[in-house]
Amino acid sequence: MRRKLLLGNWKMNKTSKEALTFAKQTDELVKIAKENNVDLGVAPTYLSLQIVKENVSCDMIVASQNCHFEDYGAFTGEISIPMLKDIDISWCIIGHSERRSYDNETDEKCNKKIKALFANKMVPVYCVGETLTQFENGQTKEVVERQIRIGLKDLTKDEVKNLVVAYEPVWSIGTGKNASKEIAEDVCKFIRDILCDMFGEVSEDIRILYGGSVKPDNIKQYLSCPDVDGALVGGASLNIDSYKQLLINII
Ligand code: PGA
């Protein structure tokens, strides 16, 4: 049985002080989540990771929004996995569409990062999804299949059982145009089938999230889909009341 997962992606929002204020209000939320078998998490900016990690309720997941695949070296502006581990961060989002479009994050680069994360016993949240043009041209599955097959190439069954995949159609991110629950289920089921083809039965243990304009008033429909195990939420995860409402609406 896969546990539900609600993960907030704060992107480039919140100063450390603002992140701290949020972190200090998480005890009640985590209590509700635990009682209802839901895992809760947030992904703050690098600058706020440590302060959030030290101040959230201890069972809350704190994820990085990115990492480099090398441990150290001449990579100005980058952060390595050992640096994240040093402050007890064990989750990391990889391949978010904003990084794919603004920072040349290719499937091959994502693969290197995911391998490095697994080598360090960390949990990658691998984001995939098609652009509006690809959606309109009926290429969703072709694009997603390529992202999955290259991004997860050469991983072991043992590693991927801890993987999280997030299906986020690019046209739905931050646009208010959320995908229908039928699209979400169809693509998430398709992703699970590819995972099954690549890794066998363990695909049943892999959590697949939907993301893209998820709000308190539309989250429930996604979680009612058999292959959608949770949500990756941007805008609606920034405010503590809205975050709480997301949680309440999926339990
Ligand atoms: P959104 O972002 O909920 O603001 O659409 C989702 C995401 O980018 O993960």
Short mmCIF file of C-alpha atoms and ligand atoms in Angstrom, two decimals:
data_model
loop_
_atom_site.label_atom_id
_atom_site.label_comp_id
_atom_site.label_asym_id
_atom_site.label_seq_id
_atom_site.Cartn_x
_atom_site.Cartn_y
_atom_site.Cartn_z
CA MET A 1 0.00 0.00 0.00
CA ARG A 2 1.54 3.29 -1.09
CA ARG A 3 1.33 6.14 1.45
CA LYS A 4 -0.07 9.41 0.19
CA LEU A 5 2.44 12.22 -0.19
CA LEU A 6 1.85 15.97 -0.22
CA LEU A 7 4.97 17.87 -1.20
CA GLY A 8 5.13 21.67 -1.41
CA ASN A 9 7.57 23.14 -3.90
CA TRP A 10 8.32 26.68 -2.76
CA LYS A 11 10.45 27.52 -5.80
CA MET A 12 12.13 30.94 -5.41
CA ASN A 13 9.78 32.11 -2.67
CA LYS A 14 10.16 32.92 1.03
CA THR A 15 13.05 34.53 2.82
CA SER A 16 14.59 32.45 5.61
CA LYS A 17 12.45 34.37 8.13
CA GLU A 18 9.28 33.60 6.21
CA ALA A 19 10.30 29.97 5.81
CA LEU A 20 10.96 29.77 9.55
CA THR A 21 7.51 31.16 10.36
CA PHE A 22 5.95 28.42 8.21
CA ALA A 23 8.19 25.71 9.68
CA LYS A 24 7.17 26.59 13.24
CA GLN A 25 3.52 25.99 12.42
CA THR A 26 3.88 22.43 11.16
CA ASP A 27 3.42 20.34 14.32
CA GLU A 28 -0.36 20.15 14.11
CA LEU A 29 -0.26 19.40 10.39
CA VAL A 30 2.19 16.55 10.78
CA LYS A 31 0.10 15.11 13.59
CA ILE A 32 -3.02 15.12 11.37
CA ALA A 33 -0.99 13.69 8.47
CA LYS A 34 0.47 10.86 10.55
CA GLU A 35 -2.91 9.88 11.93
CA ASN A 36 -4.14 9.59 8.36
CA ASN A 37 -1.12 7.86 6.78
CA VAL A 38 -0.05 10.86 4.73
CA ASP A 39 3.57 11.99 4.31
CA LEU A 40 4.05 15.74 4.29
CA GLY A 41 6.94 17.75 2.94
CA VAL A 42 8.20 21.07 1.64
CA ALA A 43 11.05 22.04 -0.66
CA PRO A 44 12.44 25.44 0.37
CA THR A 45 15.26 27.33 -1.35
CA TYR A 46 18.83 26.26 -0.56
CA LEU A 47 19.18 29.22 1.79
CA SER A 48 16.25 28.13 3.93
CA LEU A 49 16.84 24.37 3.93
CA GLN A 50 18.71 24.24 7.20
CA ILE A 51 16.48 26.58 9.17
CA VAL A 52 13.38 24.76 7.94
CA LYS A 53 14.88 21.33 8.66
CA GLU A 54 15.75 22.42 12.20
CA ASN A 55 12.35 23.90 12.94
CA VAL A 56 9.71 21.76 11.24
CA SER A 57 8.02 18.93 13.01
CA CYS A 58 10.50 16.04 12.96
CA ASP A 59 8.44 13.80 10.67
CA MET A 60 8.11 16.40 7.97
CA ILE A 61 10.10 15.81 4.78
CA VAL A 62 12.38 18.67 3.81
CA ALA A 63 13.54 18.41 0.21
CA SER A 64 16.06 20.32 -1.83
CA GLN A 65 14.83 21.69 -5.17
CA ASN A 66 18.00 20.58 -6.96
CA CYS A 67 21.55 19.30 -6.47
CA HIS A 68 24.71 18.75 -8.50
CA PHE A 69 25.78 15.21 -9.41
CA GLU A 70 29.44 15.77 -8.46
CA ASP A 71 30.43 15.73 -4.80
CA TYR A 72 32.59 18.86 -5.00
CA GLY A 73 34.55 20.93 -7.48
CA ALA A 74 34.57 24.00 -9.68
CA PHE A 75 30.82 24.39 -10.22
CA THR A 76 30.04 27.97 -9.27
CA GLY A 77 26.58 28.43 -7.81
CA GLU A 78 25.93 24.72 -7.33
CA ILE A 79 25.23 22.63 -4.23
CA SER A 80 26.38 19.03 -3.80
CA ILE A 81 24.73 16.00 -2.27
CA PRO A 82 27.28 15.74 0.60
CA MET A 83 26.40 19.35 1.48
CA LEU A 84 22.72 18.44 1.64
CA LYS A 85 23.43 15.31 3.68
CA ASP A 86 25.52 17.37 6.07
CA ILE A 87 22.39 19.28 7.09
CA ASP A 88 20.26 16.10 7.17
CA ILE A 89 18.44 16.66 3.90
CA SER A 90 17.64 13.33 2.29
CA TRP A 91 15.09 14.26 -0.38
CA CYS A 92 15.67 16.17 -3.61
CA ILE A 93 13.49 17.27 -6.53
CA ILE A 94 15.11 16.54 -9.89
CA GLY A 95 14.20 17.68 -13.38
CA HIS A 96 11.50 20.21 -12.52
CA SER A 97 10.23 21.74 -15.76
CA GLU A 98 11.45 25.18 -14.73
CA ARG A 99 14.96 23.78 -14.43
CA ARG A 100 14.57 21.88 -17.67
CA SER A 101 13.57 25.06 -19.51
CA TYR A 102 15.74 27.70 -17.77
CA ASP A 103 18.79 25.68 -16.75
CA ASN A 104 19.23 23.14 -19.51
CA GLU A 105 18.39 20.22 -17.25
CA THR A 106 18.40 17.32 -19.72
CA ASP A 107 17.17 13.79 -19.11
CA GLU A 108 20.80 12.63 -19.17
CA LYS A 109 21.76 15.16 -16.49
CA CYS A 110 18.76 14.13 -14.41
CA ASN A 111 19.92 10.51 -14.70
CA LYS A 112 23.36 11.41 -13.32
CA LYS A 113 21.77 13.29 -10.42
CA ILE A 114 19.32 10.50 -9.61
CA LYS A 115 22.14 7.93 -9.63
CA ALA A 116 24.20 10.13 -7.32
CA LEU A 117 21.24 10.58 -4.98
CA PHE A 118 20.61 6.83 -4.77
CA ALA A 119 24.32 6.20 -4.22
CA ASN A 120 23.89 8.43 -1.17
CA LYS A 121 20.68 6.71 -0.02
CA MET A 122 18.61 9.79 -0.77
CA VAL A 123 15.14 10.04 -2.28
CA PRO A 124 14.78 11.70 -5.69
CA VAL A 125 11.47 13.20 -6.77
CA TYR A 126 11.83 12.98 -10.53
CA CYS A 127 9.61 15.41 -12.46
CA VAL A 128 8.39 14.68 -15.97
CA GLY A 129 5.79 16.27 -18.20
CA GLU A 130 5.06 17.63 -21.64
CA THR A 131 4.87 21.23 -22.89
CA LEU A 132 1.68 22.76 -24.27
CA THR A 133 2.80 22.24 -27.87
CA GLN A 134 3.65 18.61 -27.19
CA PHE A 135 0.28 18.16 -25.47
CA GLU A 136 -1.57 19.73 -28.39
CA ASN A 137 0.35 17.53 -30.83
CA GLY A 138 -0.62 14.39 -28.93
CA GLN A 139 2.99 13.69 -27.91
CA THR A 140 2.44 13.48 -24.14
CA LYS A 141 3.20 9.79 -23.78
CA GLU A 142 6.12 9.81 -26.18
CA VAL A 143 7.74 12.68 -24.24
CA VAL A 144 7.05 11.22 -20.81
CA GLU A 145 8.31 7.79 -21.86
CA ARG A 146 11.59 9.27 -23.07
CA GLN A 147 12.00 11.28 -19.86
CA ILE A 148 11.38 8.17 -17.75
CA ARG A 149 13.53 5.77 -19.75
CA ILE A 150 16.55 8.11 -19.96
CA GLY A 151 16.17 9.72 -16.53
CA LEU A 152 15.94 6.34 -14.80
CA LYS A 153 18.38 4.43 -16.98
CA ASP A 154 20.60 1.81 -15.30
CA LEU A 155 19.03 2.05 -11.88
CA THR A 156 18.43 -1.07 -9.84
CA LYS A 157 15.11 -2.45 -8.62
CA ASP A 158 16.34 -1.99 -5.11
CA GLU A 159 17.05 1.69 -5.69
CA VAL A 160 13.82 2.61 -7.44
CA LYS A 161 11.58 1.27 -4.74
CA ASN A 162 12.31 4.54 -2.92
CA LEU A 163 11.83 6.70 -5.99
CA VAL A 164 9.06 9.28 -6.30
CA VAL A 165 7.94 10.40 -9.77
CA ALA A 166 5.95 13.59 -10.33
CA TYR A 167 3.90 14.00 -13.49
CA GLU A 168 3.59 17.72 -14.09
CA PRO A 169 2.24 18.82 -17.47
CA VAL A 170 4.19 22.02 -18.17
CA TRP A 171 1.06 23.76 -19.46
CA SER A 172 -0.59 23.34 -16.08
CA ILE A 173 2.22 24.67 -13.88
CA GLY A 174 1.39 28.03 -12.37
CA THR A 175 -1.25 28.65 -15.05
CA GLY A 176 -4.42 27.74 -13.18
CA LYS A 177 -5.15 25.25 -15.98
CA ASN A 178 -4.98 22.01 -14.08
CA ALA A 179 -5.19 18.74 -15.98
CA SER A 180 -8.41 16.77 -15.66
CA LYS A 181 -8.31 13.80 -13.33
CA GLU A 182 -8.74 11.55 -16.38
CA ILE A 183 -5.56 12.92 -17.96
CA ALA A 184 -3.70 12.68 -14.67
CA GLU A 185 -4.71 9.05 -14.15
CA ASP A 186 -4.09 8.09 -17.77
CA VAL A 187 -0.52 9.47 -17.75
CA CYS A 188 0.32 8.30 -14.22
CA LYS A 189 -0.88 4.78 -15.10
CA PHE A 190 1.20 4.95 -18.29
CA ILE A 191 4.23 5.95 -16.19
CA ARG A 192 3.62 3.00 -13.85
CA ASP A 193 3.43 0.66 -16.84
CA ILE A 194 6.80 1.89 -18.12
CA LEU A 195 8.26 1.53 -14.63
CA CYS A 196 6.90 -2.02 -14.56
CA ASP A 197 8.51 -2.73 -17.92
CA MET A 198 11.84 -1.35 -16.68
CA PHE A 199 11.88 -2.62 -13.11
CA GLY A 200 9.13 -5.21 -12.71
CA GLU A 201 6.87 -5.57 -9.70
CA VAL A 202 8.64 -2.92 -7.66
CA SER A 203 6.78 -0.37 -9.81
CA GLU A 204 3.82 -0.98 -7.50
CA ASP A 205 5.80 0.55 -4.62
CA ILE A 206 6.84 3.72 -6.48
CA ARG A 207 4.82 6.78 -5.59
CA ILE A 208 3.61 8.90 -8.51
CA LEU A 209 2.43 12.44 -7.83
CA TYR A 210 0.41 14.79 -9.97
CA GLY A 211 1.48 18.45 -10.07
CA GLY A 212 0.30 21.57 -11.86
CA SER A 213 -2.15 24.14 -10.47
CA VAL A 214 -3.17 21.84 -7.63
CA LYS A 215 -5.31 23.80 -5.17
CA PRO A 216 -7.31 22.90 -2.06
CA ASP A 217 -10.49 22.78 -4.13
CA ASN A 218 -9.19 20.40 -6.81
CA ILE A 219 -6.70 18.15 -4.98
CA LYS A 220 -9.23 15.53 -3.91
CA GLN A 221 -10.08 14.42 -7.46
CA TYR A 222 -6.44 13.52 -8.16
CA LEU A 223 -6.05 11.47 -5.02
CA SER A 224 -9.12 9.47 -5.98
CA CYS A 225 -7.19 8.13 -9.02
CA PRO A 226 -5.70 4.66 -8.45
CA ASP A 227 -2.27 5.58 -9.86
CA VAL A 228 -1.95 9.04 -8.32
CA ASP A 229 -0.37 8.79 -4.88
CA GLY A 230 -0.09 12.44 -4.00
CA ALA A 231 0.59 15.95 -5.23
CA LEU A 232 3.51 18.24 -5.88
CA VAL A 233 2.15 21.71 -5.19
CA GLY A 234 3.71 25.09 -5.93
CA GLY A 235 1.65 28.23 -5.34
CA ALA A 236 -0.94 26.67 -3.02
CA SER A 237 1.76 25.30 -0.68
CA LEU A 238 3.19 28.69 0.26
CA ASN A 239 0.54 29.74 2.71
CA ILE A 240 0.16 27.60 5.83
CA ASP A 241 -3.66 27.76 5.79
CA SER A 242 -3.83 26.74 2.16
CA TYR A 243 -1.27 23.95 2.80
CA LYS A 244 -3.39 22.72 5.70
CA GLN A 245 -6.47 22.77 3.49
CA LEU A 246 -4.65 20.67 0.86
CA LEU A 247 -3.95 18.11 3.56
CA ILE A 248 -7.46 18.15 5.01
CA ASN A 249 -8.94 17.63 1.57
CA ILE A 250 -6.96 14.44 0.88
CA ILE A 251 -7.58 12.62 4.13
P1 PGA B 1 1.92 25.09 -9.21
O1 PGA B 1 3.38 24.50 -9.36
O2 PGA B 1 1.18 24.26 -8.19
O3 PGA B 1 2.11 26.52 -8.76
O4 PGA B 1 1.27 25.00 -10.55
C1 PGA B 1 3.59 23.12 -9.33
C2 PGA B 1 5.04 22.79 -9.50
O5 PGA B 1 5.73 23.47 -10.28
O6 PGA B 1 5.56 21.86 -8.87
#
